PDB file of C-alpha atoms in Angstrom:
ATOM      1  CA  PRO Z   1      -0.092   0.044   0.016  1.00  0.00           C
ATOM      2  CA  PRO Z   2       2.534   2.650   0.720  1.00  0.00           C
ATOM      3  CA  GLU Z   3       3.840   2.218  -2.813  1.00  0.00           C
ATOM      4  CA  MET Z   4       0.678   2.465  -4.563  1.00  0.00           C
ATOM      5  CA  LEU Z   5       0.001   5.425  -2.291  1.00  0.00           C
ATOM      6  CA  ARG Z   6       3.380   6.960  -3.360  1.00  0.00           C
ATOM      7  CA  ARG Z   7       2.374   6.221  -7.314  1.00  0.00           C
ATOM      8  CA  LEU Z   8      -1.491   7.477  -6.766  1.00  0.00           C
ATOM      9  CA  LYS Z   9       0.042  10.938  -5.352  1.00  0.00           C
ATOM     10  CA  ALA Z  10       2.470  11.316  -8.084  1.00  0.00           C
ATOM     11  CA  LEU Z  11      -0.421  11.333 -10.796  1.00  0.00           C
ATOM     12  CA  GLU Z  12      -2.142  13.806  -8.696  1.00  0.00           C
ATOM     13  CA  ARG Z  13       0.857  16.038  -9.185  1.00  0.00           C
ATOM     14  CA  GLU Z  14       0.901  15.606 -12.639  1.00  0.00           C
ATOM     15  CA  PHE Z  15      -2.586  16.514 -13.009  1.00  0.00           C
ATOM     16  CA  GLY Z  16      -2.107  19.954 -10.704  1.00  0.00           C
ATOM     17  CA  ARG Z  17      -2.335  19.213  -7.539  1.00  0.00           C
ATOM     18  CA  ARG Z  18      -0.357  20.569  -4.807  1.00  0.00           C
ATOM     19  CA  PRO Z  19       0.831  19.894  -1.681  1.00  0.00           C
ATOM     20  CA  GLY Z  20      -0.892  21.972   1.263  1.00  0.00           C
ATOM     21  CA  LYS Z  21      -4.502  22.018  -0.272  1.00  0.00           C
ATOM     22  CA  ARG Z  22      -5.871  19.348   1.357  1.00  0.00           C
ATOM     23  CA  TRP Z  23      -9.445  20.339   0.399  1.00  0.00           C
ATOM     24  CA  ALA Z  24      -8.853  22.754  -2.438  1.00  0.00           C
ATOM     25  CA  THR Z  25     -10.819  22.220  -5.622  1.00  0.00           C
ATOM     26  CA  ARG Z  26      -8.776  19.449  -7.978  1.00  0.00           C
ATOM     27  CA  VAL Z  27      -9.087  17.672 -10.978  1.00  0.00           C
ATOM     28  CA  LEU Z  28      -8.144  14.611  -9.789  1.00  0.00           C
ATOM     29  CA  ASP Z  29      -8.255  12.997  -6.209  1.00  0.00           C
ATOM     30  CA  LEU Z  30      -7.065   9.230  -5.812  1.00  0.00           C
ATOM     31  CA  ASP Z  31      -7.410   7.062  -2.380  1.00  0.00           C
ATOM     32  CA  ILE Z  32      -7.255   3.529  -1.805  1.00  0.00           C
ATOM     33  CA  ALA Z  33     -10.440   2.326  -0.330  1.00  0.00           C
ATOM     34  CA  LEU Z  34      -9.524  -1.246   0.172  1.00  0.00           C
ATOM     35  CA  TRP Z  35      -6.780  -3.531  -0.600  1.00  0.00           C
ATOM     36  CA  SER Z  36      -7.064  -7.283  -1.177  1.00  0.00           C
ATOM     37  CA  GLY Z  37      -4.585  -7.756   1.868  1.00  0.00           C
ATOM     38  CA  GLY Z  38      -7.464  -7.043   4.350  1.00  0.00           C
ATOM     39  CA  ARG Z  39      -6.385  -3.661   6.839  1.00  0.00           C
ATOM     40  CA  TRP Z  40      -3.530  -1.163   6.782  1.00  0.00           C
ATOM     41  CA  ARG Z  41      -2.519   1.495   9.112  1.00  0.00           C
ATOM     42  CA  SER Z  42       0.473   3.829   8.987  1.00  0.00           C
ATOM     43  CA  ARG Z  43       0.984   7.725   9.728  1.00  0.00           C
ATOM     44  CA  ALA Z  44      -0.409   8.413   6.261  1.00  0.00           C
ATOM     45  CA  LEU Z  45      -2.646   5.697   5.135  1.00  0.00           C
ATOM     46  CA  ARG Z  46      -5.776   3.732   6.683  1.00  0.00           C
ATOM     47  CA  ILE Z  47      -7.382   1.081   4.773  1.00  0.00           C
ATOM     48  CA  PRO Z  48     -10.269   0.422   4.911  1.00  0.00           C
ATOM     49  CA  HIS Z  49     -10.446   3.981   4.202  1.00  0.00           C
ATOM     50  CA  PRO Z  50     -12.296   5.779   7.420  1.00  0.00           C
ATOM     51  CA  GLU Z  51     -14.864   7.297   5.287  1.00  0.00           C
ATOM     52  CA  LEU Z  52     -15.710   4.606   2.655  1.00  0.00           C
ATOM     53  CA  ALA Z  53     -19.096   3.696   4.444  1.00  0.00           C
ATOM     54  CA  ARG Z  54     -20.226   7.260   4.101  1.00  0.00           C
ATOM     55  CA  ARG Z  55     -18.999   7.381   0.211  1.00  0.00           C
ATOM     56  CA  GLY Z  56     -21.684   6.143  -2.149  1.00  0.00           C
ATOM     57  CA  PHE Z  57     -19.622   7.337  -5.171  1.00  0.00           C
ATOM     58  CA  VAL Z  58     -17.413   4.599  -4.064  1.00  0.00           C
ATOM     59  CA  LEU Z  59     -19.604   2.193  -2.608  1.00  0.00           C
ATOM     60  CA  GLN Z  60     -22.097   2.168  -5.268  1.00  0.00           C
ATOM     61  CA  PRO Z  61     -19.710   1.221  -8.371  1.00  0.00           C
ATOM     62  CA  LEU Z  62     -17.765  -1.042  -5.743  1.00  0.00           C
ATOM     63  CA  ALA Z  63     -20.956  -3.015  -5.280  1.00  0.00           C
ATOM     64  CA  ALA Z  64     -21.816  -3.503  -8.442  1.00  0.00           C
ATOM     65  CA  VAL Z  65     -18.587  -5.647  -9.009  1.00  0.00           C
ATOM     66  CA  ALA Z  66     -17.721  -6.936  -5.530  1.00  0.00           C
ATOM     67  CA  PRO Z  67     -20.697  -6.567  -3.252  1.00  0.00           C
ATOM     68  CA  ARG Z  68     -19.194  -9.755  -1.261  1.00  0.00           C
ATOM     69  CA  TRP Z  69     -16.213  -8.462  -0.498  1.00  0.00           C
ATOM     70  CA  ARG Z  70     -15.131  -8.120   2.673  1.00  0.00           C
ATOM     71  CA  VAL Z  71     -14.672  -5.090   4.563  1.00  0.00           C
ATOM     72  CA  MET Z  72     -14.781  -5.541   8.501  1.00  0.00           C
ATOM     73  CA  GLY Z  73     -15.225  -8.882   9.733  1.00  0.00           C
ATOM     74  CA  PRO Z  74     -18.840 -10.084   8.406  1.00  0.00           C
ATOM     75  CA  VAL Z  75     -19.551  -6.849   7.125  1.00  0.00           C
ATOM     76  CA  THR Z  76     -19.828  -6.764   2.978  1.00  0.00           C
ATOM     77  CA  VAL Z  77     -19.464  -3.932   0.680  1.00  0.00           C
ATOM     78  CA  GLY Z  78     -22.718  -5.005  -0.460  1.00  0.00           C
ATOM     79  CA  HIS Z  79     -24.050  -4.413   3.094  1.00  0.00           C
ATOM     80  CA  LEU Z  80     -22.357  -1.018   3.328  1.00  0.00           C
ATOM     81  CA  SER Z  81     -23.747  -0.129   0.033  1.00  0.00           C
ATOM     82  CA  GLN Z  82     -27.481  -1.166   1.388  1.00  0.00           C
ATOM     83  CA  ARG Z  83     -26.940   0.806   4.630  1.00  0.00           C
ATOM     84  CA  LEU Z  84     -25.962   3.781   2.850  1.00  0.00           C
ATOM     85  CA  ALA Z  85     -28.942   3.814   0.556  1.00  0.00           C
ATOM     86  CA  ARG Z  86     -31.112   3.374   3.640  1.00  0.00           C
ATOM     87  CA  GLY Z  87     -29.546   6.221   5.603  1.00  0.00           C
ATOM     88  CA  THR Z  88     -27.682   3.904   8.359  1.00  0.00           C
ATOM     89  CA  PRO Z  89     -24.215   4.381   6.844  1.00  0.00           C
ATOM     90  CA  ARG Z  90     -22.705   3.205  10.157  1.00  0.00           C
ATOM     91  CA  GLY Z  91     -25.364   0.066  10.931  1.00  0.00           C
TER      92      GLY Z  91
END
């Protein structure tokens, strides 16, 4: 994950994103929401993404291709997507 994050941040810079403007408007915003290795935590990166359960723009397409992908124990991407659709993202 750290190498992937470095590559994603390099792509963002190529598209004009500059350091220090965390919430500024940008053409490209790349994050790692999940990965097949399970959980990951460091100073710079948390997987699953801490806001995954609240991000329909991530969950809906992910649920379309991998609804049974387990995110947290028995909780799957499909479960999170359904919870968000019902208005109960944290369950």
